[in-house]
Amino acid sequence: MTAIPKVYVSGLGAIGSVYAAKFYDIAPEMITVIADRERIDRYTREGIYVNGKAYPFRFVEPEAGDGSADLILIAVKQHHLEESIKAIRNYVGERTVILSLLNGITSEELVGKAYGMEKLLYSFVVGIDALREGTKTNYTRIGRIVFGEKINQDYSPKVKKVKEIFDQAQVPYEIPVDMQRELWWKFMMNVGVNQVSAVLKAPFGVFHRIKEARELMEMASREVIRIAEKLGINLTEEDLQNYIKVLDTLGPQGKTSMLQDVEAGRKTEVEAFAGTVSELGKKHGVATPVNDFLLRAIHTLEQTYQA
């Protein structure tokens, strides 16, 4: 891709701001942030900082689009997805590819209903340890964007296009052969460490050194493995151990996104995690007592600070 691609981001949380900054560092004109007027005013007033550096991103409102986006990254929380789907509408055109970087296993289906699965690639972020406070985000590990079609024995034109854009912007990425399996692997990871960290108020270091925290995380994750088996997705105990290896590389003071949400008094993504596990468990006859507990525990936490 010789011309500078038009990349748009919807959502400037920890993930969105880190990857928007990565694009900006290579070519400021490559990246644009879609946001409503209220958010734009706040971002302009307070500034966006990543690892202490100010990023004067170009902002546009949802109605200003002309359908010319090459790539749109959706980087919002699950409960803001519907708003984001509407916000990007005028930027989606014939050549646009959409990546929904949300946690969970349901966002692609929702985006696909709005724009057609032909506009979409499956994706998620792994290995990042970004911490956000207000409009300031800090990280030591940028992680990588995992993306692709459901199966990637050969790369489709969409995959090749996004690969080329990421290469140009020096964004770390991975294109797995079996993307659906990788999505479930990340889902299992979030169901375990994200939720348990929120209930225990535990940064990564707690899971590194305290056996019981690790065991609780593993118990929640194994419920995902049992559901995956029912759906014919080859998720195994070995996958669980592999994600624990990833967890062990993260900084001990680092925190999951759900713990950050709880500490900041924000709504969490528990419905996308324990809520989905409980629902699928009922549907496929798999007992999910740990996730049933986590769903109620985190809903209780939310109500203590939303009251």
PDB file of C-alpha atoms in Angstrom:
ATOM      1  CA  MET A   1       0.000   0.000   0.000  1.00  0.00           C
ATOM      2  CA  THR A   2       1.846   3.054  -1.281  1.00  0.00           C
ATOM      3  CA  ALA A   3      -0.690   5.743  -0.354  1.00  0.00           C
ATOM      4  CA  ILE A   4      -1.186   6.554   3.307  1.00  0.00           C
ATOM      5  CA  PRO A   5      -4.204   4.528   4.467  1.00  0.00           C
ATOM      6  CA  LYS A   6      -7.124   6.153   6.244  1.00  0.00           C
ATOM      7  CA  VAL A   7      -7.382   4.523   9.670  1.00  0.00           C
ATOM      8  CA  TYR A   8     -10.108   5.478  12.149  1.00  0.00           C
ATOM      9  CA  VAL A   9     -10.464   4.570  15.823  1.00  0.00           C
ATOM     10  CA  SER A  10     -13.715   4.533  17.783  1.00  0.00           C
ATOM     11  CA  GLY A  11     -12.889   4.505  21.491  1.00  0.00           C
ATOM     12  CA  LEU A  12      -9.913   6.129  23.244  1.00  0.00           C
ATOM     13  CA  GLY A  13      -9.665   3.928  26.295  1.00  0.00           C
ATOM     14  CA  ALA A  14      -6.462   2.092  27.165  1.00  0.00           C
ATOM     15  CA  ILE A  15      -6.423  -0.073  24.018  1.00  0.00           C
ATOM     16  CA  GLY A  16      -7.629   2.577  21.592  1.00  0.00           C
ATOM     17  CA  SER A  17      -5.240   5.271  22.773  1.00  0.00           C
ATOM     18  CA  VAL A  18      -2.179   2.985  22.738  1.00  0.00           C
ATOM     19  CA  TYR A  19      -2.721   1.803  19.163  1.00  0.00           C
ATOM     20  CA  ALA A  20      -3.834   5.234  17.939  1.00  0.00           C
ATOM     21  CA  ALA A  21      -0.552   6.578  19.339  1.00  0.00           C
ATOM     22  CA  LYS A  22       1.360   3.855  17.488  1.00  0.00           C
ATOM     23  CA  PHE A  23      -0.161   4.950  14.172  1.00  0.00           C
ATOM     24  CA  TYR A  24       0.416   8.619  15.022  1.00  0.00           C
ATOM     25  CA  ASP A  25       4.102   8.043  15.759  1.00  0.00           C
ATOM     26  CA  ILE A  26       4.612   6.661  12.240  1.00  0.00           C
ATOM     27  CA  ALA A  27       2.362   9.087  10.341  1.00  0.00           C
ATOM     28  CA  PRO A  28       0.067  11.527  12.189  1.00  0.00           C
ATOM     29  CA  GLU A  29      -2.119  11.934   9.102  1.00  0.00           C
ATOM     30  CA  MET A  30      -2.831   8.183   9.037  1.00  0.00           C
ATOM     31  CA  ILE A  31      -5.010   8.106  12.163  1.00  0.00           C
ATOM     32  CA  THR A  32      -8.285   9.859  13.021  1.00  0.00           C
ATOM     33  CA  VAL A  33     -10.481   9.446  16.098  1.00  0.00           C
ATOM     34  CA  ILE A  34     -14.277   9.293  15.756  1.00  0.00           C
ATOM     35  CA  ALA A  35     -16.039  10.781  18.790  1.00  0.00           C
ATOM     36  CA  ASP A  36     -19.085  12.827  19.715  1.00  0.00           C
ATOM     37  CA  ARG A  37     -18.779  16.549  20.369  1.00  0.00           C
ATOM     38  CA  GLU A  38     -18.818  16.190  24.160  1.00  0.00           C
ATOM     39  CA  ARG A  39     -15.898  13.748  24.114  1.00  0.00           C
ATOM     40  CA  ILE A  40     -13.981  15.801  21.556  1.00  0.00           C
ATOM     41  CA  ASP A  41     -14.292  18.878  23.760  1.00  0.00           C
ATOM     42  CA  ARG A  42     -13.059  16.914  26.782  1.00  0.00           C
ATOM     43  CA  TYR A  43     -10.154  15.326  24.896  1.00  0.00           C
ATOM     44  CA  THR A  44      -9.150  18.723  23.513  1.00  0.00           C
ATOM     45  CA  ARG A  45      -9.422  20.371  26.924  1.00  0.00           C
ATOM     46  CA  GLU A  46      -7.607  17.682  28.926  1.00  0.00           C
ATOM     47  CA  GLY A  47      -5.292  16.304  26.231  1.00  0.00           C
ATOM     48  CA  ILE A  48      -4.559  12.663  25.405  1.00  0.00           C
ATOM     49  CA  TYR A  49      -1.312  11.310  26.854  1.00  0.00           C
ATOM     50  CA  VAL A  50       0.324   7.941  26.229  1.00  0.00           C
ATOM     51  CA  ASN A  51       3.437   7.131  28.267  1.00  0.00           C
ATOM     52  CA  GLY A  52       3.673  10.816  29.146  1.00  0.00           C
ATOM     53  CA  LYS A  53       3.628  12.061  25.550  1.00  0.00           C
ATOM     54  CA  ALA A  54       0.826  14.338  24.348  1.00  0.00           C
ATOM     55  CA  TYR A  55      -1.010  13.192  21.213  1.00  0.00           C
ATOM     56  CA  PRO A  56      -2.971  15.920  19.372  1.00  0.00           C
ATOM     57  CA  PHE A  57      -5.077  13.478  17.370  1.00  0.00           C
ATOM     58  CA  ARG A  58      -7.394  14.661  14.635  1.00  0.00           C
ATOM     59  CA  PHE A  59     -10.991  14.252  15.829  1.00  0.00           C
ATOM     60  CA  VAL A  60     -14.126  13.945  13.716  1.00  0.00           C
ATOM     61  CA  GLU A  61     -17.780  13.670  14.643  1.00  0.00           C
ATOM     62  CA  PRO A  62     -19.885  10.680  13.507  1.00  0.00           C
ATOM     63  CA  GLU A  63     -21.894  12.615  10.914  1.00  0.00           C
ATOM     64  CA  ALA A  64     -18.781  13.971   9.134  1.00  0.00           C
ATOM     65  CA  GLY A  65     -17.789  10.726   7.376  1.00  0.00           C
ATOM     66  CA  ASP A  66     -17.594  10.204   3.618  1.00  0.00           C
ATOM     67  CA  GLY A  67     -17.244   6.407   3.488  1.00  0.00           C
ATOM     68  CA  SER A  68     -13.531   6.550   2.686  1.00  0.00           C
ATOM     69  CA  ALA A  69     -12.052   4.601   5.620  1.00  0.00           C
ATOM     70  CA  ASP A  70      -9.578   1.839   4.804  1.00  0.00           C
ATOM     71  CA  LEU A  71      -9.615   0.448   8.338  1.00  0.00           C
ATOM     72  CA  ILE A  72     -11.803   1.124  11.369  1.00  0.00           C
ATOM     73  CA  LEU A  73     -10.741  -0.104  14.809  1.00  0.00           C
ATOM     74  CA  ILE A  74     -13.549  -0.376  17.353  1.00  0.00           C
ATOM     75  CA  ALA A  75     -11.941  -0.169  20.798  1.00  0.00           C
ATOM     76  CA  VAL A  76     -14.834   0.545  23.157  1.00  0.00           C
ATOM     77  CA  LYS A  77     -16.289  -1.472  26.041  1.00  0.00           C
ATOM     78  CA  GLN A  78     -19.122  -3.902  25.329  1.00  0.00           C
ATOM     79  CA  HIS A  79     -21.809  -1.599  26.756  1.00  0.00           C
ATOM     80  CA  HIS A  80     -20.719   1.186  24.378  1.00  0.00           C
ATOM     81  CA  LEU A  81     -20.651  -1.049  21.290  1.00  0.00           C
ATOM     82  CA  GLU A  82     -24.113  -0.119  20.018  1.00  0.00           C
ATOM     83  CA  GLU A  83     -23.195   3.574  20.189  1.00  0.00           C
ATOM     84  CA  SER A  84     -19.901   2.889  18.385  1.00  0.00           C
ATOM     85  CA  ILE A  85     -21.603   0.878  15.627  1.00  0.00           C
ATOM     86  CA  LYS A  86     -23.815   3.897  14.898  1.00  0.00           C
ATOM     87  CA  ALA A  87     -20.913   6.361  15.181  1.00  0.00           C
ATOM     88  CA  ILE A  88     -18.814   4.713  12.452  1.00  0.00           C
ATOM     89  CA  ARG A  89     -21.669   4.386   9.928  1.00  0.00           C
ATOM     90  CA  ASN A  90     -20.733   7.343   7.706  1.00  0.00           C
ATOM     91  CA  TYR A  91     -17.100   6.194   7.556  1.00  0.00           C
ATOM     92  CA  VAL A  92     -17.842   2.682   6.274  1.00  0.00           C
ATOM     93  CA  GLY A  93     -17.512   2.439   2.501  1.00  0.00           C
ATOM     94  CA  GLU A  94     -16.765  -0.033  -0.242  1.00  0.00           C
ATOM     95  CA  ARG A  95     -13.101  -0.487   0.692  1.00  0.00           C
ATOM     96  CA  THR A  96     -13.501  -0.425   4.501  1.00  0.00           C
ATOM     97  CA  VAL A  97     -12.411  -3.270   6.791  1.00  0.00           C
ATOM     98  CA  ILE A  98     -13.617  -3.238  10.413  1.00  0.00           C
ATOM     99  CA  LEU A  99     -11.799  -4.785  13.378  1.00  0.00           C
ATOM    100  CA  SER A 100     -13.712  -5.017  16.650  1.00  0.00           C
ATOM    101  CA  LEU A 101     -11.035  -5.264  19.341  1.00  0.00           C
ATOM    102  CA  LEU A 102     -13.543  -5.825  22.150  1.00  0.00           C
ATOM    103  CA  ASN A 103     -13.219  -8.563  24.719  1.00  0.00           C
ATOM    104  CA  GLY A 104     -15.688 -11.437  24.519  1.00  0.00           C
ATOM    105  CA  ILE A 105     -17.051 -13.518  21.636  1.00  0.00           C
ATOM    106  CA  THR A 106     -20.174 -11.590  20.612  1.00  0.00           C
ATOM    107  CA  SER A 107     -19.072  -8.202  19.226  1.00  0.00           C
ATOM    108  CA  GLU A 108     -18.258  -9.396  15.693  1.00  0.00           C
ATOM    109  CA  GLU A 109     -21.753 -10.799  15.312  1.00  0.00           C
ATOM    110  CA  LEU A 110     -23.281  -7.463  16.362  1.00  0.00           C
ATOM    111  CA  VAL A 111     -21.053  -5.423  14.030  1.00  0.00           C
ATOM    112  CA  GLY A 112     -21.714  -7.937  11.244  1.00  0.00           C
ATOM    113  CA  LYS A 113     -25.470  -7.487  11.614  1.00  0.00           C
ATOM    114  CA  ALA A 114     -25.043  -3.761  11.014  1.00  0.00           C
ATOM    115  CA  TYR A 115     -22.530  -3.807   8.155  1.00  0.00           C
ATOM    116  CA  GLY A 116     -22.326  -7.383   6.881  1.00  0.00           C
ATOM    117  CA  MET A 117     -19.698  -9.950   7.853  1.00  0.00           C
ATOM    118  CA  GLU A 118     -17.926  -9.242   4.551  1.00  0.00           C
ATOM    119  CA  LYS A 119     -16.774  -5.919   6.069  1.00  0.00           C
ATOM    120  CA  LEU A 120     -15.343  -7.583   9.146  1.00  0.00           C
ATOM    121  CA  LEU A 121     -12.333  -9.538  10.346  1.00  0.00           C
ATOM    122  CA  TYR A 122     -12.244 -11.267  13.736  1.00  0.00           C
ATOM    123  CA  SER A 123      -9.786  -9.675  16.153  1.00  0.00           C
ATOM    124  CA  PHE A 124      -8.627  -9.125  19.712  1.00  0.00           C
ATOM    125  CA  VAL A 125      -5.641  -7.717  21.600  1.00  0.00           C
ATOM    126  CA  VAL A 126      -3.372  -9.829  23.801  1.00  0.00           C
ATOM    127  CA  GLY A 127      -0.280  -9.188  25.926  1.00  0.00           C
ATOM    128  CA  ILE A 128      -0.857  -5.472  26.542  1.00  0.00           C
ATOM    129  CA  ASP A 129      -0.551  -4.067  30.069  1.00  0.00           C
ATOM    130  CA  ALA A 130      -1.928  -0.556  29.541  1.00  0.00           C
ATOM    131  CA  LEU A 131      -3.246   1.378  32.543  1.00  0.00           C
ATOM    132  CA  ARG A 132      -5.582   4.333  31.984  1.00  0.00           C
ATOM    133  CA  GLU A 133      -6.404   7.154  34.381  1.00  0.00           C
ATOM    134  CA  GLY A 134      -8.650   9.772  32.837  1.00  0.00           C
ATOM    135  CA  THR A 135      -7.098  10.712  29.498  1.00  0.00           C
ATOM    136  CA  LYS A 136      -3.646   9.409  30.462  1.00  0.00           C
ATOM    137  CA  THR A 137      -2.544   5.885  29.529  1.00  0.00           C
ATOM    138  CA  ASN A 138       0.723   4.170  30.392  1.00  0.00           C
ATOM    139  CA  TYR A 139       2.045   0.799  29.288  1.00  0.00           C
ATOM    140  CA  THR A 140       5.253  -1.232  29.265  1.00  0.00           C
ATOM    141  CA  ARG A 141       4.061  -3.953  26.853  1.00  0.00           C
ATOM    142  CA  ILE A 142       2.110  -3.033  23.721  1.00  0.00           C
ATOM    143  CA  GLY A 143       1.040  -6.620  23.069  1.00  0.00           C
ATOM    144  CA  ARG A 144      -0.276  -7.501  19.616  1.00  0.00           C
ATOM    145  CA  ILE A 145      -3.486  -7.450  17.592  1.00  0.00           C
ATOM    146  CA  VAL A 146      -4.582 -10.966  16.648  1.00  0.00           C
ATOM    147  CA  PHE A 147      -6.828 -10.892  13.585  1.00  0.00           C
ATOM    148  CA  GLY A 148      -8.071 -12.790  10.566  1.00  0.00           C
ATOM    149  CA  GLU A 149     -10.878 -14.690   8.921  1.00  0.00           C
ATOM    150  CA  LYS A 150     -12.226 -17.699  10.843  1.00  0.00           C
ATOM    151  CA  ILE A 151      -9.637 -19.836   9.012  1.00  0.00           C
ATOM    152  CA  ASN A 152      -6.419 -18.388   7.548  1.00  0.00           C
ATOM    153  CA  GLN A 153      -4.676 -21.178   5.655  1.00  0.00           C
ATOM    154  CA  ASP A 154      -4.382 -18.620   2.852  1.00  0.00           C
ATOM    155  CA  TYR A 155      -4.759 -14.895   3.432  1.00  0.00           C
ATOM    156  CA  SER A 156      -7.903 -13.273   2.021  1.00  0.00           C
ATOM    157  CA  PRO A 157      -7.704  -9.825   0.358  1.00  0.00           C
ATOM    158  CA  LYS A 158      -9.067  -8.264   3.581  1.00  0.00           C
ATOM    159  CA  VAL A 159      -6.394  -9.955   5.696  1.00  0.00           C
ATOM    160  CA  LYS A 160      -3.665  -8.899   3.261  1.00  0.00           C
ATOM    161  CA  LYS A 161      -4.915  -5.306   3.357  1.00  0.00           C
ATOM    162  CA  VAL A 162      -4.895  -5.067   7.159  1.00  0.00           C
ATOM    163  CA  LYS A 163      -1.526  -6.848   7.329  1.00  0.00           C
ATOM    164  CA  GLU A 164      -0.076  -4.254   4.962  1.00  0.00           C
ATOM    165  CA  ILE A 165      -1.481  -1.363   7.021  1.00  0.00           C
ATOM    166  CA  PHE A 166      -0.107  -2.829  10.258  1.00  0.00           C
ATOM    167  CA  ASP A 167       3.282  -3.425   8.629  1.00  0.00           C
ATOM    168  CA  GLN A 168       3.330   0.188   7.454  1.00  0.00           C
ATOM    169  CA  ALA A 169       2.477   1.460  10.952  1.00  0.00           C
ATOM    170  CA  GLN A 170       4.741  -1.073  12.717  1.00  0.00           C
ATOM    171  CA  VAL A 171       1.794  -2.387  14.749  1.00  0.00           C
ATOM    172  CA  PRO A 172       2.582  -5.839  16.212  1.00  0.00           C
ATOM    173  CA  TYR A 173       0.119  -8.478  15.021  1.00  0.00           C
ATOM    174  CA  GLU A 174      -0.541 -12.180  14.597  1.00  0.00           C
ATOM    175  CA  ILE A 175      -2.666 -13.993  11.991  1.00  0.00           C
ATOM    176  CA  PRO A 176      -3.513 -17.462  13.369  1.00  0.00           C
ATOM    177  CA  VAL A 177      -4.625 -20.338  11.155  1.00  0.00           C
ATOM    178  CA  ASP A 178      -7.663 -21.051  13.383  1.00  0.00           C
ATOM    179  CA  MET A 179      -8.954 -17.633  14.431  1.00  0.00           C
ATOM    180  CA  GLN A 180     -12.146 -18.927  16.050  1.00  0.00           C
ATOM    181  CA  ARG A 181     -10.123 -21.071  18.417  1.00  0.00           C
ATOM    182  CA  GLU A 182      -7.909 -18.096  19.270  1.00  0.00           C
ATOM    183  CA  LEU A 183     -10.991 -15.965  20.010  1.00  0.00           C
ATOM    184  CA  TRP A 184     -12.179 -18.575  22.478  1.00  0.00           C
ATOM    185  CA  TRP A 185      -8.692 -18.744  23.987  1.00  0.00           C
ATOM    186  CA  LYS A 186      -8.799 -14.981  24.668  1.00  0.00           C
ATOM    187  CA  PHE A 187     -12.375 -15.306  25.935  1.00  0.00           C
ATOM    188  CA  MET A 188     -11.230 -17.986  28.381  1.00  0.00           C
ATOM    189  CA  MET A 189      -8.404 -15.691  29.504  1.00  0.00           C
ATOM    190  CA  ASN A 190     -10.778 -12.790  30.152  1.00  0.00           C
ATOM    191  CA  VAL A 191     -13.363 -14.931  31.918  1.00  0.00           C
ATOM    192  CA  GLY A 192     -10.625 -16.101  34.270  1.00  0.00           C
ATOM    193  CA  VAL A 193      -8.219 -13.312  35.090  1.00  0.00           C
ATOM    194  CA  ASN A 194     -10.345 -10.246  34.275  1.00  0.00           C
ATOM    195  CA  GLN A 195     -13.271 -11.182  36.481  1.00  0.00           C
ATOM    196  CA  VAL A 196     -11.353 -12.746  39.357  1.00  0.00           C
ATOM    197  CA  SER A 197      -9.011  -9.746  39.495  1.00  0.00           C
ATOM    198  CA  ALA A 198     -12.028  -7.429  39.769  1.00  0.00           C
ATOM    199  CA  VAL A 199     -13.573  -9.373  42.657  1.00  0.00           C
ATOM    200  CA  LEU A 200     -10.267  -9.805  44.522  1.00  0.00           C
ATOM    201  CA  LYS A 201      -9.031  -6.257  43.674  1.00  0.00           C
ATOM    202  CA  ALA A 202      -5.899  -8.048  42.501  1.00  0.00           C
ATOM    203  CA  PRO A 203      -3.166  -6.761  40.139  1.00  0.00           C
ATOM    204  CA  PHE A 204      -1.250  -9.330  38.091  1.00  0.00           C
ATOM    205  CA  GLY A 205       1.309  -9.856  40.855  1.00  0.00           C
ATOM    206  CA  VAL A 206      -1.356 -11.497  43.052  1.00  0.00           C
ATOM    207  CA  PHE A 207      -1.828 -14.202  40.403  1.00  0.00           C
ATOM    208  CA  HIS A 208       1.935 -14.616  40.111  1.00  0.00           C
ATOM    209  CA  ARG A 209       2.429 -15.414  43.773  1.00  0.00           C
ATOM    210  CA  ILE A 210      -0.851 -16.544  45.409  1.00  0.00           C
ATOM    211  CA  LYS A 211      -1.948 -20.084  44.635  1.00  0.00           C
ATOM    212  CA  GLU A 212      -5.598 -19.629  45.593  1.00  0.00           C
ATOM    213  CA  ALA A 213      -6.055 -16.650  43.252  1.00  0.00           C
ATOM    214  CA  ARG A 214      -4.573 -18.676  40.422  1.00  0.00           C
ATOM    215  CA  GLU A 215      -6.826 -21.632  41.234  1.00  0.00           C
ATOM    216  CA  LEU A 216      -9.958 -19.479  41.208  1.00  0.00           C
ATOM    217  CA  MET A 217      -8.945 -18.055  37.833  1.00  0.00           C
ATOM    218  CA  GLU A 218      -8.400 -21.585  36.493  1.00  0.00           C
ATOM    219  CA  MET A 219     -11.781 -22.782  37.808  1.00  0.00           C
ATOM    220  CA  ALA A 220     -13.604 -19.989  35.959  1.00  0.00           C
ATOM    221  CA  SER A 221     -11.611 -20.686  32.792  1.00  0.00           C
ATOM    222  CA  ARG A 222     -12.310 -24.428  32.794  1.00  0.00           C
ATOM    223  CA  GLU A 223     -16.033 -23.723  32.530  1.00  0.00           C
ATOM    224  CA  VAL A 224     -15.259 -22.057  29.181  1.00  0.00           C
ATOM    225  CA  ILE A 225     -13.293 -25.129  28.056  1.00  0.00           C
ATOM    226  CA  ARG A 226     -16.261 -27.388  28.809  1.00  0.00           C
ATOM    227  CA  ILE A 227     -18.636 -25.165  26.814  1.00  0.00           C
ATOM    228  CA  ALA A 228     -16.164 -24.985  23.916  1.00  0.00           C
ATOM    229  CA  GLU A 229     -16.086 -28.796  23.801  1.00  0.00           C
ATOM    230  CA  LYS A 230     -19.878 -28.814  23.344  1.00  0.00           C
ATOM    231  CA  LEU A 231     -19.518 -26.390  20.430  1.00  0.00           C
ATOM    232  CA  GLY A 232     -16.776 -28.384  18.708  1.00  0.00           C
ATOM    233  CA  ILE A 233     -14.074 -25.801  19.436  1.00  0.00           C
ATOM    234  CA  ASN A 234     -10.761 -27.434  20.285  1.00  0.00           C
ATOM    235  CA  LEU A 235      -9.904 -25.573  23.490  1.00  0.00           C
ATOM    236  CA  THR A 236      -7.809 -27.607  25.936  1.00  0.00           C
ATOM    237  CA  GLU A 237      -6.102 -27.608  29.322  1.00  0.00           C
ATOM    238  CA  GLU A 238      -2.858 -26.925  27.451  1.00  0.00           C
ATOM    239  CA  ASP A 239      -4.384 -23.661  26.190  1.00  0.00           C
ATOM    240  CA  LEU A 240      -5.161 -22.698  29.781  1.00  0.00           C
ATOM    241  CA  GLN A 241      -1.555 -23.315  30.799  1.00  0.00           C
ATOM    242  CA  ASN A 242      -0.335 -21.309  27.798  1.00  0.00           C
ATOM    243  CA  TYR A 243      -2.354 -18.287  28.831  1.00  0.00           C
ATOM    244  CA  ILE A 244      -0.977 -18.562  32.371  1.00  0.00           C
ATOM    245  CA  LYS A 245       2.481 -18.286  30.772  1.00  0.00           C
ATOM    246  CA  VAL A 246       1.348 -15.035  29.104  1.00  0.00           C
ATOM    247  CA  LEU A 247      -0.010 -13.780  32.435  1.00  0.00           C
ATOM    248  CA  ASP A 248       3.323 -14.507  34.107  1.00  0.00           C
ATOM    249  CA  THR A 249       5.071 -12.108  31.683  1.00  0.00           C
ATOM    250  CA  LEU A 250       2.894  -9.122  32.645  1.00  0.00           C
ATOM    251  CA  GLY A 251       4.161  -6.563  35.144  1.00  0.00           C
ATOM    252  CA  PRO A 252       3.128  -7.382  38.739  1.00  0.00           C
ATOM    253  CA  GLN A 253       1.637  -3.908  39.261  1.00  0.00           C
ATOM    254  CA  GLY A 254      -0.382  -4.140  36.044  1.00  0.00           C
ATOM    255  CA  LYS A 255      -4.162  -4.432  36.238  1.00  0.00           C
ATOM    256  CA  THR A 256      -6.861  -5.964  34.076  1.00  0.00           C
ATOM    257  CA  SER A 257      -9.333  -3.674  32.355  1.00  0.00           C
ATOM    258  CA  MET A 258     -12.137  -4.906  34.623  1.00  0.00           C
ATOM    259  CA  LEU A 259     -10.193  -4.148  37.793  1.00  0.00           C
ATOM    260  CA  GLN A 260      -9.489  -0.675  36.412  1.00  0.00           C
ATOM    261  CA  ASP A 261     -13.220  -0.255  35.746  1.00  0.00           C
ATOM    262  CA  VAL A 262     -14.166  -1.303  39.285  1.00  0.00           C
ATOM    263  CA  GLU A 263     -11.570   0.990  40.853  1.00  0.00           C
ATOM    264  CA  ALA A 264     -12.791   3.901  38.719  1.00  0.00           C
ATOM    265  CA  GLY A 265     -16.460   3.202  39.474  1.00  0.00           C
ATOM    266  CA  ARG A 266     -17.243   2.379  35.838  1.00  0.00           C
ATOM    267  CA  LYS A 267     -19.637  -0.225  34.473  1.00  0.00           C
ATOM    268  CA  THR A 268     -17.808  -3.497  33.718  1.00  0.00           C
ATOM    269  CA  GLU A 269     -18.046  -6.016  30.878  1.00  0.00           C
ATOM    270  CA  VAL A 270     -19.244  -8.818  33.161  1.00  0.00           C
ATOM    271  CA  GLU A 271     -22.241  -9.514  30.910  1.00  0.00           C
ATOM    272  CA  ALA A 272     -19.864 -10.230  28.019  1.00  0.00           C
ATOM    273  CA  PHE A 273     -17.891 -12.653  30.209  1.00  0.00           C
ATOM    274  CA  ALA A 274     -19.739 -14.426  33.041  1.00  0.00           C
ATOM    275  CA  GLY A 275     -23.088 -13.456  31.534  1.00  0.00           C
ATOM    276  CA  THR A 276     -22.196 -15.176  28.255  1.00  0.00           C
ATOM    277  CA  VAL A 277     -20.731 -18.226  30.032  1.00  0.00           C
ATOM    278  CA  SER A 278     -23.846 -18.641  32.186  1.00  0.00           C
ATOM    279  CA  GLU A 279     -26.148 -18.269  29.187  1.00  0.00           C
ATOM    280  CA  LEU A 280     -24.187 -20.744  27.041  1.00  0.00           C
ATOM    281  CA  GLY A 281     -23.906 -23.132  29.980  1.00  0.00           C
ATOM    282  CA  LYS A 282     -27.685 -23.262  30.353  1.00  0.00           C
ATOM    283  CA  LYS A 283     -28.133 -23.672  26.595  1.00  0.00           C
ATOM    284  CA  HIS A 284     -25.662 -26.561  26.290  1.00  0.00           C
ATOM    285  CA  GLY A 285     -26.160 -28.299  29.633  1.00  0.00           C
ATOM    286  CA  VAL A 286     -22.846 -27.269  31.204  1.00  0.00           C
ATOM    287  CA  ALA A 287     -22.758 -26.298  34.896  1.00  0.00           C
ATOM    288  CA  THR A 288     -21.097 -22.903  35.440  1.00  0.00           C
ATOM    289  CA  PRO A 289     -21.136 -22.315  39.226  1.00  0.00           C
ATOM    290  CA  VAL A 290     -17.969 -20.195  39.319  1.00  0.00           C
ATOM    291  CA  ASN A 291     -19.156 -17.821  36.614  1.00  0.00           C
ATOM    292  CA  ASP A 292     -22.650 -17.725  38.112  1.00  0.00           C
ATOM    293  CA  PHE A 293     -20.993 -16.515  41.329  1.00  0.00           C
ATOM    294  CA  LEU A 294     -18.735 -14.018  39.526  1.00  0.00           C
ATOM    295  CA  LEU A 295     -21.717 -12.566  37.654  1.00  0.00           C
ATOM    296  CA  ARG A 296     -23.538 -11.865  40.913  1.00  0.00           C
ATOM    297  CA  ALA A 297     -20.423 -10.687  42.747  1.00  0.00           C
ATOM    298  CA  ILE A 298     -19.471  -8.162  40.067  1.00  0.00           C
ATOM    299  CA  HIS A 299     -23.050  -6.940  39.666  1.00  0.00           C
ATOM    300  CA  THR A 300     -23.000  -6.338  43.421  1.00  0.00           C
ATOM    301  CA  LEU A 301     -19.735  -4.374  43.152  1.00  0.00           C
ATOM    302  CA  GLU A 302     -21.217  -2.225  40.392  1.00  0.00           C
ATOM    303  CA  GLN A 303     -24.261  -1.407  42.488  1.00  0.00           C
ATOM    304  CA  THR A 304     -22.146  -0.375  45.476  1.00  0.00           C
ATOM    305  CA  TYR A 305     -20.630   2.469  43.484  1.00  0.00           C
ATOM    306  CA  GLN A 306     -23.582   3.231  41.233  1.00  0.00           C
ATOM    307  CA  ALA A 307     -25.997   3.704  44.130  1.00  0.00           C
TER     308      ALA A 307
END
